[in-house]
mmCIF file of C-alpha atoms and ligand atoms in Angstrom:
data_model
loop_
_atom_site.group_PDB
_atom_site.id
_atom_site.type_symbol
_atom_site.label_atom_id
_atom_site.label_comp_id
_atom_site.label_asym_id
_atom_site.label_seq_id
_atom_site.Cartn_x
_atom_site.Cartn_y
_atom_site.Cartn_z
ATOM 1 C CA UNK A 1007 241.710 -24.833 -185.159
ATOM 2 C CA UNK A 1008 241.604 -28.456 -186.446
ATOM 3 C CA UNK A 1009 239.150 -29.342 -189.334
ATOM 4 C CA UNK A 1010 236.538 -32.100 -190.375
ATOM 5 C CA UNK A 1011 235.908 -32.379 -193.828
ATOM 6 C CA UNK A 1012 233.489 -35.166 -194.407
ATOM 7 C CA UNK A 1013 231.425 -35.965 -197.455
ATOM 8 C CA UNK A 1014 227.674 -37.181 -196.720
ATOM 9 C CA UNK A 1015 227.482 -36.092 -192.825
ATOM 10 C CA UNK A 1016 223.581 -34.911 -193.667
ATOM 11 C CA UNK A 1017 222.400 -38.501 -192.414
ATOM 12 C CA UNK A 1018 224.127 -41.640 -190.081
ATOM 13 C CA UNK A 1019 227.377 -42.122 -189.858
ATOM 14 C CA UNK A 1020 228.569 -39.424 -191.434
ATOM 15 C CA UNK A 1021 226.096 -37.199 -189.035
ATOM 16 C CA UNK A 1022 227.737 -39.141 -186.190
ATOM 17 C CA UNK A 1023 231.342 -38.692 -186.907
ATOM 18 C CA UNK A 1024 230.353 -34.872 -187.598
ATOM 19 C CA UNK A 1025 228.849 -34.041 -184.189
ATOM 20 C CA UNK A 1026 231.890 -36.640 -182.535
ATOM 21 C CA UNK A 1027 234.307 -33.914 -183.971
ATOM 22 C CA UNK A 1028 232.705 -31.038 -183.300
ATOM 23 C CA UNK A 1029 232.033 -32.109 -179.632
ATOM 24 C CA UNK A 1030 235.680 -32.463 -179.491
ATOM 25 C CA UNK A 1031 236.092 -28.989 -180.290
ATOM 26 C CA UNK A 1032 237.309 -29.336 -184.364
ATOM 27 C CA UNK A 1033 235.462 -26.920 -186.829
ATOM 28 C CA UNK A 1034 233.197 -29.482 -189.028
ATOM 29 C CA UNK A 1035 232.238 -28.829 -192.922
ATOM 30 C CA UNK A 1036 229.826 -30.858 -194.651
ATOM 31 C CA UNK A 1037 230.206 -31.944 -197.934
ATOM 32 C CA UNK A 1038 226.365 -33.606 -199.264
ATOM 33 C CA UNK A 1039 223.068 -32.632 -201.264
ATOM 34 C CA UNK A 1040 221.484 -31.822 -197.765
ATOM 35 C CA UNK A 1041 222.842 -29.716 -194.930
ATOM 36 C CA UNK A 1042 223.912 -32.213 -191.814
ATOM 37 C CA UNK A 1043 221.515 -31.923 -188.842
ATOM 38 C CA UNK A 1044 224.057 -31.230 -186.631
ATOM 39 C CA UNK A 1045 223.957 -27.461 -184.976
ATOM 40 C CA UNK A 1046 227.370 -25.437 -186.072
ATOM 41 C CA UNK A 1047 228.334 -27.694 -188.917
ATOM 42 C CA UNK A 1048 229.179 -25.841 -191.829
ATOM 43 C CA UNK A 1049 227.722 -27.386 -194.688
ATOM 44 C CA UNK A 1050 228.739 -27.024 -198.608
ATOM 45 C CA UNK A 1051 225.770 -28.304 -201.029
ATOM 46 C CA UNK A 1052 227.116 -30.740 -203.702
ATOM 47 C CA UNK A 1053 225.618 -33.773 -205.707
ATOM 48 C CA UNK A 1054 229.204 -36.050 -205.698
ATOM 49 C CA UNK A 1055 227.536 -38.103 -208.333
ATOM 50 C CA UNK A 1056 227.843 -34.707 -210.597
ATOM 51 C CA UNK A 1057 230.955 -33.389 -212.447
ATOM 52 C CA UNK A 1058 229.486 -30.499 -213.244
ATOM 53 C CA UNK A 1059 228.225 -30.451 -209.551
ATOM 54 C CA UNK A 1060 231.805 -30.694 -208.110
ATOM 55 C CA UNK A 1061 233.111 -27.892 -210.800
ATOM 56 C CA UNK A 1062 231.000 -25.745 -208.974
ATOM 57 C CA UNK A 1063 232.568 -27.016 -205.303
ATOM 58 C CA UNK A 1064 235.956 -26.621 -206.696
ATOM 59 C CA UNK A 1065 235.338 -22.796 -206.888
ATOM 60 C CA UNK A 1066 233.919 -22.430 -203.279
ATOM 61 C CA UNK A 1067 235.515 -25.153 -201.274
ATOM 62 C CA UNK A 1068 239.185 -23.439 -201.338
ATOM 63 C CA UNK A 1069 238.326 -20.402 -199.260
ATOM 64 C CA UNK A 1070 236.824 -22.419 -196.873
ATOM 65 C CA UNK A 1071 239.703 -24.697 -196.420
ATOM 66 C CA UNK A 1072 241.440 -24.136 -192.680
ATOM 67 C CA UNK A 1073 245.164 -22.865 -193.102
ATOM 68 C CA UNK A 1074 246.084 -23.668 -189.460
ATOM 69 C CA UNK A 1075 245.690 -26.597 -187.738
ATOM 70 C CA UNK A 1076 245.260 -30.341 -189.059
ATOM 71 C CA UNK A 1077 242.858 -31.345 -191.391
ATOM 72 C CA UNK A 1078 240.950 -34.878 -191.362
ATOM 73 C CA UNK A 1079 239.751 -35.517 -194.479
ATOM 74 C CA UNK A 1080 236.827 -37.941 -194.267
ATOM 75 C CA UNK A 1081 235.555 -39.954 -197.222
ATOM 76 C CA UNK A 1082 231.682 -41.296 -196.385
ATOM 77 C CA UNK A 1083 229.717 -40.624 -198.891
ATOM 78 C CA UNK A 1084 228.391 -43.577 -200.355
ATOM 79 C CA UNK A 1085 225.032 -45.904 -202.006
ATOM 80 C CA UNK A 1086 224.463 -49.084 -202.388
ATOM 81 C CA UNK A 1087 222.245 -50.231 -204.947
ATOM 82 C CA UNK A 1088 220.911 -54.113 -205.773
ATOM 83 C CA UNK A 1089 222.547 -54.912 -208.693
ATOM 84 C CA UNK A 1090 224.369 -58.250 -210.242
ATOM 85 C CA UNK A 1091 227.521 -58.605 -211.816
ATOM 86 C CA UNK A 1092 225.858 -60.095 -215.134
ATOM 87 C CA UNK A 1093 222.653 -57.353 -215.271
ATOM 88 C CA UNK A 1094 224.873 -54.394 -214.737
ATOM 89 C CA UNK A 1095 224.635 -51.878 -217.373
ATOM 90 C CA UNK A 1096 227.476 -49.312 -217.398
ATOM 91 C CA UNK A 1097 225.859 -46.444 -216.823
ATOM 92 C CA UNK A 1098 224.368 -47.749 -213.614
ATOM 93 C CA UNK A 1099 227.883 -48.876 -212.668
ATOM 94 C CA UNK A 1100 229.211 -45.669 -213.761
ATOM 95 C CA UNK A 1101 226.992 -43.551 -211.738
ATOM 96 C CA UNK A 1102 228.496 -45.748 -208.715
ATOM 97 C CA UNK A 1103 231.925 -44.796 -209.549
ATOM 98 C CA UNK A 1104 231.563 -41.350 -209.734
ATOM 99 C CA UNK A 1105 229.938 -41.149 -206.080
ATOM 100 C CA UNK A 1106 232.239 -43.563 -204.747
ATOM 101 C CA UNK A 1107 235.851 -43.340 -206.193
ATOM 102 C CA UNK A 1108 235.885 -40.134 -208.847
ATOM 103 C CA UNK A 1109 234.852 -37.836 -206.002
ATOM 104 C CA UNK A 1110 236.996 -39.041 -203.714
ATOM 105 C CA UNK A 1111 239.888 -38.406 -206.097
ATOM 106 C CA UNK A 1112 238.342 -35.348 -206.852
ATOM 107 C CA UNK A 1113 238.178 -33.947 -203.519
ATOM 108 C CA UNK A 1114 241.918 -35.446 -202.668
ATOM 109 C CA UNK A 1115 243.352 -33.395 -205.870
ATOM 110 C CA UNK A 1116 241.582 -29.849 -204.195
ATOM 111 C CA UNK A 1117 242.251 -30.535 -200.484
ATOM 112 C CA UNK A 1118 245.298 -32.861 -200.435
ATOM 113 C CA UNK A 1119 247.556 -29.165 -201.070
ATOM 114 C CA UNK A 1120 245.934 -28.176 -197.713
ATOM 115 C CA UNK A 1121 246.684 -30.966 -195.661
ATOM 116 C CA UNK A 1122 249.749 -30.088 -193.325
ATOM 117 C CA UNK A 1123 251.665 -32.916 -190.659
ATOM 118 C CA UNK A 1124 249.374 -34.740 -188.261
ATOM 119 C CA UNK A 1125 246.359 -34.466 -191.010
ATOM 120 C CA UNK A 1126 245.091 -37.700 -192.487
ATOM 121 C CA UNK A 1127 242.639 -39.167 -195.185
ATOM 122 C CA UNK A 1128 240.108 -41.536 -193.993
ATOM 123 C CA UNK A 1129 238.060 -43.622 -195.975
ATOM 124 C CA UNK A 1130 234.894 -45.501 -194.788
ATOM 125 C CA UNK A 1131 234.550 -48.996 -196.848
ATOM 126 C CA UNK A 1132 232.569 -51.417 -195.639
ATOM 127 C CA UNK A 1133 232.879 -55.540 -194.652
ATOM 128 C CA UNK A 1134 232.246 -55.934 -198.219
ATOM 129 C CA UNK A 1135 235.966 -53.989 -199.025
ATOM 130 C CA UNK A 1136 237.032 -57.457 -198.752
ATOM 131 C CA UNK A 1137 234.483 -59.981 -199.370
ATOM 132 C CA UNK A 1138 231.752 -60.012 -201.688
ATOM 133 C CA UNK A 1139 227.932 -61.026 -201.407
ATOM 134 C CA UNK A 1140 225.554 -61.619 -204.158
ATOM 135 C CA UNK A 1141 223.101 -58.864 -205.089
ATOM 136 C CA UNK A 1142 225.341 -56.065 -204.573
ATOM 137 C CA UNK A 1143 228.279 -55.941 -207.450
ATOM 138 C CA UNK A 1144 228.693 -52.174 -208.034
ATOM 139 C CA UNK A 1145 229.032 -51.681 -204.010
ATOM 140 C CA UNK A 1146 231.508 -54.691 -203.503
ATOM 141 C CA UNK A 1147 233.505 -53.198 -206.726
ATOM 142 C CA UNK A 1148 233.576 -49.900 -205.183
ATOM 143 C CA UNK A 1149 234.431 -50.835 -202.088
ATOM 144 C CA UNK A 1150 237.550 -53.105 -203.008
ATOM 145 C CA UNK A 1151 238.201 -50.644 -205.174
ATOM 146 C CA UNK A 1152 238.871 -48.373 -202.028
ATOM 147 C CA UNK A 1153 241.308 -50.513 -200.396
ATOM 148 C CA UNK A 1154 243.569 -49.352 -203.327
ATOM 149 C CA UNK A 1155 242.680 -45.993 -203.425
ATOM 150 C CA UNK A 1156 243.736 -45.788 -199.562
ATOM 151 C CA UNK A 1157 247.358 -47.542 -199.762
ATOM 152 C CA UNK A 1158 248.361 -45.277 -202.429
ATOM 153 C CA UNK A 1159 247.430 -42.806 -200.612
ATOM 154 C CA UNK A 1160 249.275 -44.348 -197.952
ATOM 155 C CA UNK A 1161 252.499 -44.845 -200.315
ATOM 156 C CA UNK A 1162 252.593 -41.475 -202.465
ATOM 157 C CA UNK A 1163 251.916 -39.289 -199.063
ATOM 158 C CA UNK A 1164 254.900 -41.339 -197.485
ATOM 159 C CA UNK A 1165 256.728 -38.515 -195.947
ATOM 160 C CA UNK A 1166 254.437 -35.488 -195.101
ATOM 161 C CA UNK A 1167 253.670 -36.781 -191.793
ATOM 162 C CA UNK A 1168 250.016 -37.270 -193.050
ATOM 163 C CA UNK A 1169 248.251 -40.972 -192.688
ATOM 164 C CA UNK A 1170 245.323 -42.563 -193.899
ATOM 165 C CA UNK A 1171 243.380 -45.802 -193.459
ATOM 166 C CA UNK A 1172 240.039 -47.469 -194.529
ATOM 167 C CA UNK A 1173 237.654 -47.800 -191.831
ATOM 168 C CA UNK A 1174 235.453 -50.900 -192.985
ATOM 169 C CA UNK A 1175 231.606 -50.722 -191.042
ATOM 170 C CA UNK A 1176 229.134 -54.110 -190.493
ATOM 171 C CA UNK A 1177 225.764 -53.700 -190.435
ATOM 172 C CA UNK A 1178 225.322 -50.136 -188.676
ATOM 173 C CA UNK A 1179 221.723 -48.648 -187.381
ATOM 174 C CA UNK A 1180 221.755 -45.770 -190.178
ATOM 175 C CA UNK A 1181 218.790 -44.844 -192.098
ATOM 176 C CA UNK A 1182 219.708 -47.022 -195.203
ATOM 177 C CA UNK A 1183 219.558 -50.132 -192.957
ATOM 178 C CA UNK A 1184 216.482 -48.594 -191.120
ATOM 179 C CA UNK A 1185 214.929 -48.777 -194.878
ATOM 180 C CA UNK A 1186 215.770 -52.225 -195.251
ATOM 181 C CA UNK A 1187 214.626 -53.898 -191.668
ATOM 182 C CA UNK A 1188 211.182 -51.310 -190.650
ATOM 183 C CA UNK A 1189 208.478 -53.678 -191.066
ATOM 184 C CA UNK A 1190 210.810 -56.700 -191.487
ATOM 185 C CA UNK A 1191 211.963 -58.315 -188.264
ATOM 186 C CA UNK A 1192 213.005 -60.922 -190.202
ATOM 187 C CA UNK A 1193 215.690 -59.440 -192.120
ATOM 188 C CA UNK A 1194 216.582 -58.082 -188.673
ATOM 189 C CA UNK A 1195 217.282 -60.860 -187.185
ATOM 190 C CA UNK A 1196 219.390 -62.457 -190.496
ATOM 191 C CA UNK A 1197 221.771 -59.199 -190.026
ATOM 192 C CA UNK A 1198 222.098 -59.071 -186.250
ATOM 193 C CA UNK A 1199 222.916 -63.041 -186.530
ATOM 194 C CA UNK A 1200 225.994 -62.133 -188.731
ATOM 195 C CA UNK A 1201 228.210 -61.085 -185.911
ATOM 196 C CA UNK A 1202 229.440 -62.311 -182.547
ATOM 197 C CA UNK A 1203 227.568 -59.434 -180.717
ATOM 198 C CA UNK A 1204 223.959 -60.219 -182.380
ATOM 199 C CA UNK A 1205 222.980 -56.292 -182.709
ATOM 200 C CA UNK A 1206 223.144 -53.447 -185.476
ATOM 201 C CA UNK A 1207 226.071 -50.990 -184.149
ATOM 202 C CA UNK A 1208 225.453 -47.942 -183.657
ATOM 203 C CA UNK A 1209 226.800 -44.690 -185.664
ATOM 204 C CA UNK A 1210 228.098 -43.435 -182.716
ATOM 205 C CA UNK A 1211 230.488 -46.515 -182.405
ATOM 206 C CA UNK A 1212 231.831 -46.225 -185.859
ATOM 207 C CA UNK A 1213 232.552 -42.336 -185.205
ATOM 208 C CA UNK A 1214 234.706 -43.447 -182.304
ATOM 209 C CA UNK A 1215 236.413 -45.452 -184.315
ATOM 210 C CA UNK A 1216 237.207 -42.243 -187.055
ATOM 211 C CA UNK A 1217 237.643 -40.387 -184.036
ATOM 212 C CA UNK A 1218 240.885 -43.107 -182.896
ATOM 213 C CA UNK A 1219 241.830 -43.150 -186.599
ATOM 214 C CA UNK A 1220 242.621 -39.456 -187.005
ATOM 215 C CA UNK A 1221 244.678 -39.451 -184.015
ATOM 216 C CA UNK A 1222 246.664 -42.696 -184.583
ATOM 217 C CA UNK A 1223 249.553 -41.765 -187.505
ATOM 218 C CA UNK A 1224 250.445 -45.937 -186.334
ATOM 219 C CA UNK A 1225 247.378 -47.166 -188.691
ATOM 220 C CA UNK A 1226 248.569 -45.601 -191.721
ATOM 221 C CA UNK A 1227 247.823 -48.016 -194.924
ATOM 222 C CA UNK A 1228 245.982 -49.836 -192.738
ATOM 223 C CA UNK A 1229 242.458 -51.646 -193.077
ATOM 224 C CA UNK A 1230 240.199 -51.566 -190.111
ATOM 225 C CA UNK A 1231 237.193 -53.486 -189.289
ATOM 226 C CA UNK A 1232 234.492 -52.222 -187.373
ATOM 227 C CA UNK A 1233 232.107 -55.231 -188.047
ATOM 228 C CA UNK A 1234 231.904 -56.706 -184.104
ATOM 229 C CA UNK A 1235 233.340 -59.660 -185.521
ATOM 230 C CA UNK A 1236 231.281 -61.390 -188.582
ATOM 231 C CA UNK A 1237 230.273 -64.983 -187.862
ATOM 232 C CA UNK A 1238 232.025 -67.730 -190.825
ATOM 233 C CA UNK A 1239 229.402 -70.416 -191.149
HETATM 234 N N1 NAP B 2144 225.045 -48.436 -192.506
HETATM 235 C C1 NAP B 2144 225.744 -49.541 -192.693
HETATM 236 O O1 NAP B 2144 225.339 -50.641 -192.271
HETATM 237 C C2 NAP B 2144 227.061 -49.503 -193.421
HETATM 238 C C3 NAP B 2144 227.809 -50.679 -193.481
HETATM 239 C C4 NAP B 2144 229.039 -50.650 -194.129
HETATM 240 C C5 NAP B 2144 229.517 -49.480 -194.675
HETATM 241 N N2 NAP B 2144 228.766 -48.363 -194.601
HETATM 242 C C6 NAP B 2144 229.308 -47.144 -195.217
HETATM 243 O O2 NAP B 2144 229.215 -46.064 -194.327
HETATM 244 C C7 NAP B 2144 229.051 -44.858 -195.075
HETATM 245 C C8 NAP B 2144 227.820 -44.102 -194.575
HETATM 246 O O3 NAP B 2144 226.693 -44.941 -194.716
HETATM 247 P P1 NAP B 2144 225.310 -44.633 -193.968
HETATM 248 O O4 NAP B 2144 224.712 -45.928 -193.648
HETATM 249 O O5 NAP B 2144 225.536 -43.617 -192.910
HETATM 250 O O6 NAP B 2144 224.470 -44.029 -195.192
HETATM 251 P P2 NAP B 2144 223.280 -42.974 -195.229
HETATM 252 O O7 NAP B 2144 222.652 -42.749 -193.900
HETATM 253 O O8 NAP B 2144 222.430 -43.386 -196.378
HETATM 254 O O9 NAP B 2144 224.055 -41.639 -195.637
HETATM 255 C C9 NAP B 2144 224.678 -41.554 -196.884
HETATM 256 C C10 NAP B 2144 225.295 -40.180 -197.015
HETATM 257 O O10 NAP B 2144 225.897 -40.118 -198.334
HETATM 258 C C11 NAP B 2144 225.485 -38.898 -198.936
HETATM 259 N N3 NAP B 2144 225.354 -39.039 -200.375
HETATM 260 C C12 NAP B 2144 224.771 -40.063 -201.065
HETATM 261 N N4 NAP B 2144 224.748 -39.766 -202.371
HETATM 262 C C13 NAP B 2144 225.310 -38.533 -202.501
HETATM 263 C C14 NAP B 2144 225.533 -37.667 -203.600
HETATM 264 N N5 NAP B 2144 225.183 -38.004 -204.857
HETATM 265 N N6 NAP B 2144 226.132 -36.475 -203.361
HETATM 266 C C15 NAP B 2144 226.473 -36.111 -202.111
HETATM 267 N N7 NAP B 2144 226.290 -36.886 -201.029
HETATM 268 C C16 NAP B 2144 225.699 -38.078 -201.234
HETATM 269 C C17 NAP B 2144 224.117 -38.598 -198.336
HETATM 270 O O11 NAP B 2144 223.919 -37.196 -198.382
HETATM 271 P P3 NAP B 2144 222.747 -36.477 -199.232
HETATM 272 O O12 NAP B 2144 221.682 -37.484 -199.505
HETATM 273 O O13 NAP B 2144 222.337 -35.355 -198.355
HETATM 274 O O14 NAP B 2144 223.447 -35.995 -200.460
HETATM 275 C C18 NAP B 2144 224.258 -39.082 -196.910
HETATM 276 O O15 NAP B 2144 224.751 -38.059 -196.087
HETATM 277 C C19 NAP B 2144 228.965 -45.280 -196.542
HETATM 278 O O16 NAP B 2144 230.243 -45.195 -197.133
HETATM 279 C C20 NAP B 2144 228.543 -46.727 -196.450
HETATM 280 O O17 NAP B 2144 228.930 -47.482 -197.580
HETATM 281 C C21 NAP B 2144 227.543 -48.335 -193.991
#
C-alpha cells in the first residue's frame, strides 16, 4: 500500500492533504505535537522544533516506515511569527530553523533510504518562497530557504525515479489565518483583495494540488503556486 508521511497534519492543510490521501485509499502517518483529527490516520507525537524530540522519532519512525508501495513524503509543518529583519535575535530565528529546515533534513536523512521509484518529496512554502513582506523575516528566510532545499533534492535524487517540488500556498482558510481575521473583517478584506479570485482558499484546494503533485514525476524541481493569482499593484 502507498504511504503519506506528512509533518503537522493535526490542523489545516496538513489535516486536509491527510484525509485527501487517505480517501484515496493511501495509509496516512502523522508527524506533529497533536494527533490529526482525521479517523485512521496514524499519528507519531513529535515537537520538530526539538532535537532531542526528533532523537526520540528516529527510534520509532523506522518500523513504521511502509516497505511496499510508494512513499510521499510531505513537508508542512510550519510557524510564522512577526518578527523584523533588524529586531531578530538568533535564538528566535533559530527556533524557526529548526521547525522549518533542520527537521526537514532530518526527516529526509531517516526516510529518504525508504523511498523507492514513483515516491516523491513535497514541500509546502508559501507566496512568500519568493517574495518578501515586511513583518515577517524569519518566515520569508525560511521559506526561500526551501526553494533550495527542494532543487537539491531535485538534483542529488536525479536518477531514482523519485521527484519533488515546492508547493507555494496564498492566503488559505486554516486556523492560523482564522486567528488573524475572527473579529477583524478588515484584515479580511486586505487578504481576500490580494488575489484575482477575492476569497481565502480553502485547505481542501491546496490538498488537491499535493494530491496532482505526488502523481506528476513531470514537476520535479519545480515551484508551484497555489496563490489564485496575487494582484501587483
Ligand atoms: N494558511 C495559509 O494561509 C498559508 C499560506 C502559505 C503557506 N502556508 C503553509 O502551509 C503549511 C500549513 O499551514 P497551516 O495554515 O495549515 O498551519 P496550521 O493550521 O497552523 O498548522 C500548522 C501545523 O504545523 C504543526 N507544527 C507547528 N509547530 C510544530 C512543532 N514544533 N512540532 C511539530 N509540528 C508542528 C502543527 O502541529 P502541532 O501544533 O500539533 O504540533 C500543525 O499541524 C505551513 O508550511 C505554512 O507555512 C500556509
Amino acid at each position: 500500500m502507498n504511504q503519506l508521511i506528512i509533518t503537522g497534519a493535526s490542523s489545516g492543510i496538513g489535516h486536509a492533504i491527510a484525509a485527501r490521501f487517505l480517501a484515496a485509499g493511501w495509509r496516512v502517518l502523522n508527524l506533529s505535537r497533536r494527533p490529526c483529527p482525521e479517523p485512521g490516520v496514524e499519528n507519531l507525537s513529535v515537537d520538530l522544533e526539538s532535537p532531542a524530540s526528533l532523537d526520540a522519532l528516529a527510534e520509532t519512525l523506522p518500523e513504521r516506515i511502509a516497505v511496499e508501495g510508494r512513499i510521499c513524503l510531505v513537508h508542512n509543518a510550519s510557524i510564522m511569527r512577526a518578527d523584523r529583519i533588524d529586531a531578530l535575535p538568533d535564538d528566535d530565528l533559530r527556533a524557526v530553523l529548526e521547525l522549518n529546515l533542520l527537521s526537514p533534513n532530518r526527516l529526509n536523512q531517516l526516510i529518504l533510504p525508504h523511498l523507492g521509484a514513483g515516491s516523491s518529496v513535497l514541500y509546502i512554502g508559501s507566496t512568500l518562497s519568493e517574495k518578501a513582506v515586511p513583518g515577517a523575516a524569519s518566515y520569508v528566510i525560511v521559506k526561500h530557504a526551501l526553494v533550495g532545499m527542494m532543487r537539491a533534492t531535485c538534483q542529488d535524487l536525479a536518477g531514482r525515479g523519485i521527484h519533488t517540488c515546492l508547493i507555494c500556498p496564498g492566503f488559505t482558510d486554516t486556523p492560523q489565518v482564522r486567528a488573524l481575521i475572527d473579529g477583524h473583517p478588515e484584515t479580511l478584506a486586505a487578504i481576500t483583495a490580494m488575489n484575482a479570485f477575492g476569497r481565502l482558499i480553502t485547505p481542501e484546494e491546496i490538498a488537491s494540488a499535493v494530491a496532482f503533485a505526488a502523481e506528476s514525476p513531470m514537476l520535479n524541481g519545480s515551484v508551484v503556486h497555489a496563490n489564485l493569482g496575487q494582484r501587483e499593484r
